[in-house]
Amino acid sequence: MFSFFLKKNLADGWDNLFFLVLTNVFSIIVAVLTVFTFSFLGNINPLLQNLVMILFGGLFMVVNFAQGACALKIANFDSPSFGTFFRALTYVWKIGFAFGCFVVFGGLLIRVGILYYLELGNLLGLLIVALLGWFTFISAMALQWFVPLYFLQEQNGFMKCLKKSFIIFFDNPFFSFSCFLYNVLLFALSFVLFFLAPGFAGLVLSTTNALRLRLKKYDWLEEMEAKEPGFTNDRNKRYNVPWDELLLEDRETLGPRKLSSFIFPWR
């Protein structure tokens, strides 16, 4: 399943590269404004810098959520548009801003906690720092599913997205870690390309593609539970997911995409 995800995500990103670059410009603008405002306020009142980070974190995630609406269309083999992007801004701004502020505020609290317990200089302090580190790492892997959950399951609000993000992580830890590692590599590539590509739009496309495919497992489990009550409680049956069957339609829709077709699309 993971190999097909990599193939599909590469194909989707390549086929929509120009659109991803243009929507990444909005993320870059917010990031640049954040840096300049942060630097300017540092000379006035350093405490205001934290407030700026929280507020701009919220603004950044509003843009990211709008990119998520386009990522959903791409993941569903549809064409994205700027109409989709700008329309999304009108209805995602509340949850996007709340999520961005939540993440940045949580990150600032964790940073304060780590610095405080490091200063204690004893074994207890180091133990708490280690726990905070693991909590941060697990939270990062879980919260990567927040944006795609909002679009893939439209009934989800803030708390439901938050809860389901951790449920998906704990039910699929290796898959979540693999996707997180893949996104770290995409982030490193984005850094080299000045975040124009794949950029933050490419990252949200990656998580949307990954979760869209993974959720097929839960549709299958619901089907099997209806046919055979107690099916989901049997660990051997639950984890024996027929991915070849579940991904058949997507494989046929994507079609054969050889590596040479990305380099030489006219062939």
mmCIF file of C-alpha atoms in Angstrom:
data_model
loop_
_atom_site.group_PDB
_atom_site.id
_atom_site.type_symbol
_atom_site.label_atom_id
_atom_site.label_comp_id
_atom_site.label_asym_id
_atom_site.label_seq_id
_atom_site.Cartn_x
_atom_site.Cartn_y
_atom_site.Cartn_z
ATOM 1 C CA MET A 1 0.000 0.000 0.000
ATOM 2 C CA PHE A 2 2.792 2.433 0.917
ATOM 3 C CA SER A 3 4.590 1.919 -2.404
ATOM 4 C CA PHE A 4 1.396 2.780 -4.285
ATOM 5 C CA PHE A 5 0.972 5.876 -2.124
ATOM 6 C CA LEU A 6 4.480 7.021 -3.078
ATOM 7 C CA LYS A 7 3.760 6.434 -6.762
ATOM 8 C CA LYS A 8 0.393 8.214 -6.683
ATOM 9 C CA ASN A 9 1.692 11.140 -4.665
ATOM 10 C CA LEU A 10 4.612 11.624 -7.042
ATOM 11 C CA ALA A 11 2.254 11.497 -10.029
ATOM 12 C CA ASP A 12 -0.230 13.911 -8.422
ATOM 13 C CA GLY A 13 2.493 16.329 -7.396
ATOM 14 C CA TRP A 14 4.134 16.269 -10.828
ATOM 15 C CA ASP A 15 0.856 16.651 -12.733
ATOM 16 C CA ASN A 16 -0.140 19.638 -10.568
ATOM 17 C CA LEU A 17 3.310 21.125 -10.017
ATOM 18 C CA PHE A 18 2.483 24.569 -11.423
ATOM 19 C CA PHE A 19 -0.616 24.860 -9.239
ATOM 20 C CA LEU A 20 1.322 23.776 -6.134
ATOM 21 C CA VAL A 21 4.001 26.377 -6.812
ATOM 22 C CA LEU A 22 1.420 29.176 -7.122
ATOM 23 C CA THR A 23 -0.439 28.230 -3.928
ATOM 24 C CA ASN A 24 2.867 27.873 -2.092
ATOM 25 C CA VAL A 25 3.459 31.572 -2.764
ATOM 26 C CA PHE A 26 0.713 32.402 -0.246
ATOM 27 C CA SER A 27 2.432 30.292 2.431
ATOM 28 C CA ILE A 28 5.761 31.939 1.675
ATOM 29 C CA ILE A 29 4.231 35.422 1.998
ATOM 30 C CA VAL A 30 2.812 34.576 5.435
ATOM 31 C CA ALA A 31 6.148 33.072 6.516
ATOM 32 C CA VAL A 32 8.111 36.150 5.366
ATOM 33 C CA LEU A 33 5.680 38.500 7.127
ATOM 34 C CA THR A 34 6.069 36.440 10.289
ATOM 35 C CA VAL A 35 9.867 36.666 10.216
ATOM 36 C CA PHE A 36 9.919 40.435 9.604
ATOM 37 C CA THR A 37 7.273 41.151 12.259
ATOM 38 C CA PHE A 38 9.032 38.852 14.725
ATOM 39 C CA SER A 39 12.367 40.625 14.165
ATOM 40 C CA PHE A 40 10.821 44.090 14.394
ATOM 41 C CA LEU A 41 9.002 43.406 17.670
ATOM 42 C CA GLY A 42 12.139 41.881 19.178
ATOM 43 C CA ASN A 43 13.585 45.379 19.432
ATOM 44 C CA ILE A 44 10.437 46.687 21.137
ATOM 45 C CA ASN A 45 9.128 43.957 23.426
ATOM 46 C CA PRO A 46 10.404 40.366 23.196
ATOM 47 C CA LEU A 47 7.206 39.101 24.858
ATOM 48 C CA LEU A 48 5.208 40.284 21.837
ATOM 49 C CA GLN A 49 7.199 37.895 19.668
ATOM 50 C CA ASN A 50 5.361 34.935 21.158
ATOM 51 C CA LEU A 51 2.019 36.566 20.442
ATOM 52 C CA VAL A 52 3.096 37.202 16.854
ATOM 53 C CA MET A 53 4.109 33.567 16.450
ATOM 54 C CA ILE A 54 0.729 32.384 17.711
ATOM 55 C CA LEU A 55 -1.291 34.775 15.537
ATOM 56 C CA PHE A 56 0.734 34.164 12.387
ATOM 57 C CA GLY A 57 0.670 30.432 13.116
ATOM 58 C CA GLY A 58 -3.114 30.676 12.929
ATOM 59 C CA LEU A 59 -2.960 32.679 9.697
ATOM 60 C CA PHE A 60 -0.503 30.221 8.177
ATOM 61 C CA MET A 61 -2.784 27.281 8.904
ATOM 62 C CA VAL A 62 -5.744 29.061 7.310
ATOM 63 C CA VAL A 63 -3.733 29.063 4.070
ATOM 64 C CA ASN A 64 -2.715 25.453 4.703
ATOM 65 C CA PHE A 65 -6.339 24.393 5.128
ATOM 66 C CA ALA A 66 -7.254 26.130 1.846
ATOM 67 C CA GLN A 67 -4.460 24.144 0.226
ATOM 68 C CA GLY A 68 -6.031 21.067 1.832
ATOM 69 C CA ALA A 69 -9.284 21.674 -0.061
ATOM 70 C CA CYS A 70 -7.319 21.607 -3.317
ATOM 71 C CA ALA A 71 -5.333 18.569 -2.167
ATOM 72 C CA LEU A 72 -8.585 16.666 -1.700
ATOM 73 C CA LYS A 73 -9.563 17.300 -5.323
ATOM 74 C CA ILE A 74 -6.136 16.186 -6.529
ATOM 75 C CA ALA A 75 -6.219 13.052 -4.360
ATOM 76 C CA ASN A 76 -9.645 12.222 -5.833
ATOM 77 C CA PHE A 77 -8.236 12.433 -9.384
ATOM 78 C CA ASP A 78 -9.924 15.800 -9.947
ATOM 79 C CA SER A 79 -8.430 19.117 -11.051
ATOM 80 C CA PRO A 80 -7.764 21.820 -8.439
ATOM 81 C CA SER A 81 -8.568 25.460 -9.084
ATOM 82 C CA PHE A 82 -7.995 28.840 -7.518
ATOM 83 C CA GLY A 83 -11.765 29.068 -7.142
ATOM 84 C CA THR A 84 -11.576 26.065 -4.789
ATOM 85 C CA PHE A 85 -8.671 27.653 -2.932
ATOM 86 C CA PHE A 86 -10.308 31.038 -2.361
ATOM 87 C CA ARG A 87 -13.729 29.575 -1.572
ATOM 88 C CA ALA A 88 -12.121 27.359 1.049
ATOM 89 C CA LEU A 89 -10.728 30.426 2.801
ATOM 90 C CA THR A 90 -14.294 31.545 3.564
ATOM 91 C CA TYR A 91 -15.195 28.404 5.529
ATOM 92 C CA VAL A 92 -11.896 27.028 6.881
ATOM 93 C CA TRP A 93 -10.612 30.205 8.504
ATOM 94 C CA LYS A 94 -12.091 29.407 11.923
ATOM 95 C CA ILE A 95 -10.760 25.864 12.299
ATOM 96 C CA GLY A 96 -7.528 26.741 10.472
ATOM 97 C CA PHE A 97 -6.799 29.722 12.707
ATOM 98 C CA ALA A 98 -7.734 27.776 15.862
ATOM 99 C CA PHE A 99 -5.531 24.819 14.895
ATOM 100 C CA GLY A 100 -2.571 27.029 14.003
ATOM 101 C CA CYS A 101 -2.787 28.942 17.299
ATOM 102 C CA PHE A 102 -3.208 25.677 19.190
ATOM 103 C CA VAL A 103 -0.102 24.111 17.640
ATOM 104 C CA VAL A 104 2.142 27.154 18.110
ATOM 105 C CA PHE A 105 0.901 27.808 21.659
ATOM 106 C CA GLY A 106 1.452 24.152 22.537
ATOM 107 C CA GLY A 107 4.933 24.285 21.037
ATOM 108 C CA LEU A 108 5.814 27.367 23.083
ATOM 109 C CA LEU A 109 4.596 25.700 26.290
ATOM 110 C CA ILE A 110 6.676 22.605 25.563
ATOM 111 C CA ARG A 111 9.741 24.757 24.870
ATOM 112 C CA VAL A 112 9.309 26.562 28.195
ATOM 113 C CA GLY A 113 8.871 23.224 29.970
ATOM 114 C CA ILE A 114 11.979 21.705 28.388
ATOM 115 C CA LEU A 115 14.140 24.738 29.239
ATOM 116 C CA TYR A 116 12.832 24.797 32.812
ATOM 117 C CA TYR A 117 13.474 21.125 33.514
ATOM 118 C CA LEU A 118 16.872 21.207 31.825
ATOM 119 C CA GLU A 119 17.907 23.961 34.239
ATOM 120 C CA LEU A 120 17.126 21.672 37.188
ATOM 121 C CA GLY A 121 20.156 19.618 36.215
ATOM 122 C CA ASN A 122 18.991 16.422 37.921
ATOM 123 C CA LEU A 123 17.738 13.003 36.865
ATOM 124 C CA LEU A 124 14.075 13.909 37.373
ATOM 125 C CA GLY A 125 14.447 16.938 35.127
ATOM 126 C CA LEU A 126 16.081 14.860 32.377
ATOM 127 C CA LEU A 127 13.329 12.241 32.665
ATOM 128 C CA ILE A 128 10.607 14.874 32.240
ATOM 129 C CA VAL A 129 12.480 16.408 29.294
ATOM 130 C CA ALA A 130 12.626 12.978 27.660
ATOM 131 C CA LEU A 131 8.893 12.503 28.211
ATOM 132 C CA LEU A 132 8.169 15.933 26.737
ATOM 133 C CA GLY A 133 10.354 15.051 23.759
ATOM 134 C CA TRP A 134 8.467 11.814 23.113
ATOM 135 C CA PHE A 135 5.139 13.601 23.577
ATOM 136 C CA THR A 136 6.157 16.208 21.001
ATOM 137 C CA PHE A 137 7.317 13.561 18.528
ATOM 138 C CA ILE A 138 4.132 11.484 18.867
ATOM 139 C CA SER A 139 1.948 14.592 18.652
ATOM 140 C CA ALA A 140 3.714 15.702 15.458
ATOM 141 C CA MET A 141 3.100 12.296 13.849
ATOM 142 C CA ALA A 142 -0.541 12.310 14.950
ATOM 143 C CA LEU A 143 -1.360 15.911 14.040
ATOM 144 C CA GLN A 144 -0.135 15.447 10.473
ATOM 145 C CA TRP A 145 -3.566 13.850 9.905
ATOM 146 C CA PHE A 146 -5.560 16.826 11.228
ATOM 147 C CA VAL A 147 -5.967 18.775 7.964
ATOM 148 C CA PRO A 148 -6.792 15.793 5.715
ATOM 149 C CA LEU A 149 -9.254 14.461 8.309
ATOM 150 C CA TYR A 150 -11.193 17.710 8.118
ATOM 151 C CA PHE A 151 -11.701 17.304 4.365
ATOM 152 C CA LEU A 152 -11.925 13.528 4.055
ATOM 153 C CA GLN A 153 -14.555 13.324 6.793
ATOM 154 C CA GLU A 154 -16.606 16.485 6.493
ATOM 155 C CA GLN A 155 -18.522 15.868 9.713
ATOM 156 C CA ASN A 156 -15.378 16.401 11.781
ATOM 157 C CA GLY A 157 -15.001 19.555 13.869
ATOM 158 C CA PHE A 158 -11.908 20.662 15.773
ATOM 159 C CA MET A 159 -12.179 18.194 18.667
ATOM 160 C CA LYS A 160 -13.152 15.286 16.436
ATOM 161 C CA CYS A 161 -10.196 15.937 14.138
ATOM 162 C CA LEU A 162 -7.908 16.162 17.153
ATOM 163 C CA LYS A 163 -9.219 12.934 18.685
ATOM 164 C CA LYS A 164 -9.226 10.988 15.417
ATOM 165 C CA SER A 165 -5.691 12.159 14.587
ATOM 166 C CA PHE A 166 -4.374 10.331 17.635
ATOM 167 C CA ILE A 167 -6.657 7.332 17.055
ATOM 168 C CA ILE A 168 -5.262 6.922 13.538
ATOM 169 C CA PHE A 169 -1.711 7.270 14.823
ATOM 170 C CA PHE A 170 -2.056 4.657 17.562
ATOM 171 C CA ASP A 171 -3.876 2.278 15.208
ATOM 172 C CA ASN A 172 -1.270 2.795 12.455
ATOM 173 C CA PRO A 173 1.987 3.784 14.193
ATOM 174 C CA PHE A 174 4.404 2.391 11.592
ATOM 175 C CA PHE A 175 2.428 3.878 8.721
ATOM 176 C CA SER A 176 2.246 7.252 10.511
ATOM 177 C CA PHE A 177 5.984 7.188 11.169
ATOM 178 C CA SER A 178 6.730 6.274 7.528
ATOM 179 C CA CYS A 179 4.558 9.124 6.248
ATOM 180 C CA PHE A 180 6.105 11.522 8.752
ATOM 181 C CA LEU A 181 9.604 10.535 7.618
ATOM 182 C CA TYR A 182 8.551 10.937 3.977
ATOM 183 C CA ASN A 183 7.214 14.416 4.755
ATOM 184 C CA VAL A 184 10.469 15.327 6.493
ATOM 185 C CA LEU A 185 12.269 14.438 3.258
ATOM 186 C CA LEU A 186 9.771 16.533 1.282
ATOM 187 C CA PHE A 187 10.368 19.416 3.701
ATOM 188 C CA ALA A 188 14.137 19.134 3.169
ATOM 189 C CA LEU A 189 13.623 19.159 -0.606
ATOM 190 C CA SER A 190 11.304 22.152 -0.241
ATOM 191 C CA PHE A 191 13.992 24.007 1.703
ATOM 192 C CA VAL A 192 16.412 23.535 -1.196
ATOM 193 C CA LEU A 193 13.768 24.785 -3.653
ATOM 194 C CA PHE A 194 12.854 27.821 -1.488
ATOM 195 C CA PHE A 195 9.524 26.161 -0.559
ATOM 196 C CA LEU A 196 8.118 26.688 -4.042
ATOM 197 C CA ALA A 197 7.932 22.921 -4.578
ATOM 198 C CA PRO A 198 6.765 20.652 -3.160
ATOM 199 C CA GLY A 199 6.365 23.196 -0.354
ATOM 200 C CA PHE A 200 3.580 23.257 2.193
ATOM 201 C CA ALA A 201 0.935 22.579 -0.466
ATOM 202 C CA GLY A 202 2.911 19.467 -1.397
ATOM 203 C CA LEU A 203 3.078 18.369 2.232
ATOM 204 C CA VAL A 204 -0.678 18.643 2.721
ATOM 205 C CA LEU A 205 -1.182 16.792 -0.577
ATOM 206 C CA SER A 206 1.067 14.017 0.726
ATOM 207 C CA THR A 207 -0.856 13.559 3.978
ATOM 208 C CA THR A 208 -4.198 13.778 2.153
ATOM 209 C CA ASN A 209 -3.174 11.117 -0.338
ATOM 210 C CA ALA A 210 -1.841 8.882 2.412
ATOM 211 C CA LEU A 211 -4.891 9.167 4.660
ATOM 212 C CA ARG A 212 -7.369 8.831 1.797
ATOM 213 C CA LEU A 213 -5.843 5.458 0.938
ATOM 214 C CA ARG A 214 -5.517 4.381 4.558
ATOM 215 C CA LEU A 215 -9.166 5.106 5.332
ATOM 216 C CA LYS A 216 -10.139 2.392 2.837
ATOM 217 C CA LYS A 217 -9.054 -0.019 5.556
ATOM 218 C CA TYR A 218 -11.761 1.283 7.893
ATOM 219 C CA ASP A 219 -14.443 1.103 5.202
ATOM 220 C CA TRP A 220 -13.421 -2.523 4.691
ATOM 221 C CA LEU A 221 -13.534 -3.209 8.436
ATOM 222 C CA GLU A 222 -17.061 -1.793 8.645
ATOM 223 C CA GLU A 223 -18.126 -4.039 5.768
ATOM 224 C CA MET A 224 -16.613 -7.137 7.339
ATOM 225 C CA GLU A 225 -18.055 -6.323 10.761
ATOM 226 C CA ALA A 226 -21.529 -6.103 9.208
ATOM 227 C CA LYS A 227 -21.052 -9.483 7.539
ATOM 228 C CA GLU A 228 -19.291 -11.135 10.458
ATOM 229 C CA PRO A 229 -19.998 -9.582 13.896
ATOM 230 C CA GLY A 230 -16.884 -9.559 16.069
ATOM 231 C CA PHE A 231 -14.560 -9.439 13.038
ATOM 232 C CA THR A 232 -12.807 -6.260 14.182
ATOM 233 C CA ASN A 233 -11.964 -7.834 17.548
ATOM 234 C CA ASP A 234 -9.963 -10.621 15.891
ATOM 235 C CA ARG A 235 -6.442 -9.207 15.582
ATOM 236 C CA ASN A 236 -5.370 -11.757 12.964
ATOM 237 C CA LYS A 237 -8.300 -10.922 10.701
ATOM 238 C CA ARG A 238 -8.262 -7.190 11.429
ATOM 239 C CA TYR A 239 -4.696 -6.711 10.256
ATOM 240 C CA ASN A 240 -4.978 -8.966 7.222
ATOM 241 C CA VAL A 241 -6.125 -6.107 4.982
ATOM 242 C CA PRO A 242 -6.583 -7.023 1.264
ATOM 243 C CA TRP A 243 -4.842 -3.933 -0.058
ATOM 244 C CA ASP A 244 -4.586 -5.255 -3.636
ATOM 245 C CA GLU A 245 -8.363 -5.476 -3.760
ATOM 246 C CA LEU A 246 -8.998 -2.174 -1.978
ATOM 247 C CA LEU A 247 -6.613 -0.214 -4.205
ATOM 248 C CA LEU A 248 -7.646 -1.842 -7.486
ATOM 249 C CA GLU A 249 -9.832 1.051 -8.651
ATOM 250 C CA ASP A 250 -7.182 3.641 -7.779
ATOM 251 C CA ARG A 251 -4.491 1.638 -9.572
ATOM 252 C CA GLU A 252 -6.626 1.439 -12.693
ATOM 253 C CA THR A 253 -7.457 5.155 -12.551
ATOM 254 C CA LEU A 254 -3.828 6.162 -12.080
ATOM 255 C CA GLY A 255 -2.673 3.767 -14.766
ATOM 256 C CA PRO A 256 0.925 2.751 -15.467
ATOM 257 C CA ARG A 257 3.251 5.619 -14.641
ATOM 258 C CA LYS A 258 6.873 4.764 -15.305
ATOM 259 C CA LEU A 259 9.664 6.943 -13.959
ATOM 260 C CA SER A 260 10.650 7.904 -17.498
ATOM 261 C CA SER A 261 7.196 9.442 -18.037
ATOM 262 C CA PHE A 262 7.939 12.055 -15.352
ATOM 263 C CA ILE A 263 11.238 13.031 -16.976
ATOM 264 C CA PHE A 264 10.080 12.678 -20.588
ATOM 265 C CA PRO A 265 6.293 13.313 -20.506
ATOM 266 C CA TRP A 266 6.071 13.432 -24.316
ATOM 267 C CA ARG A 267 6.986 9.740 -24.603
#
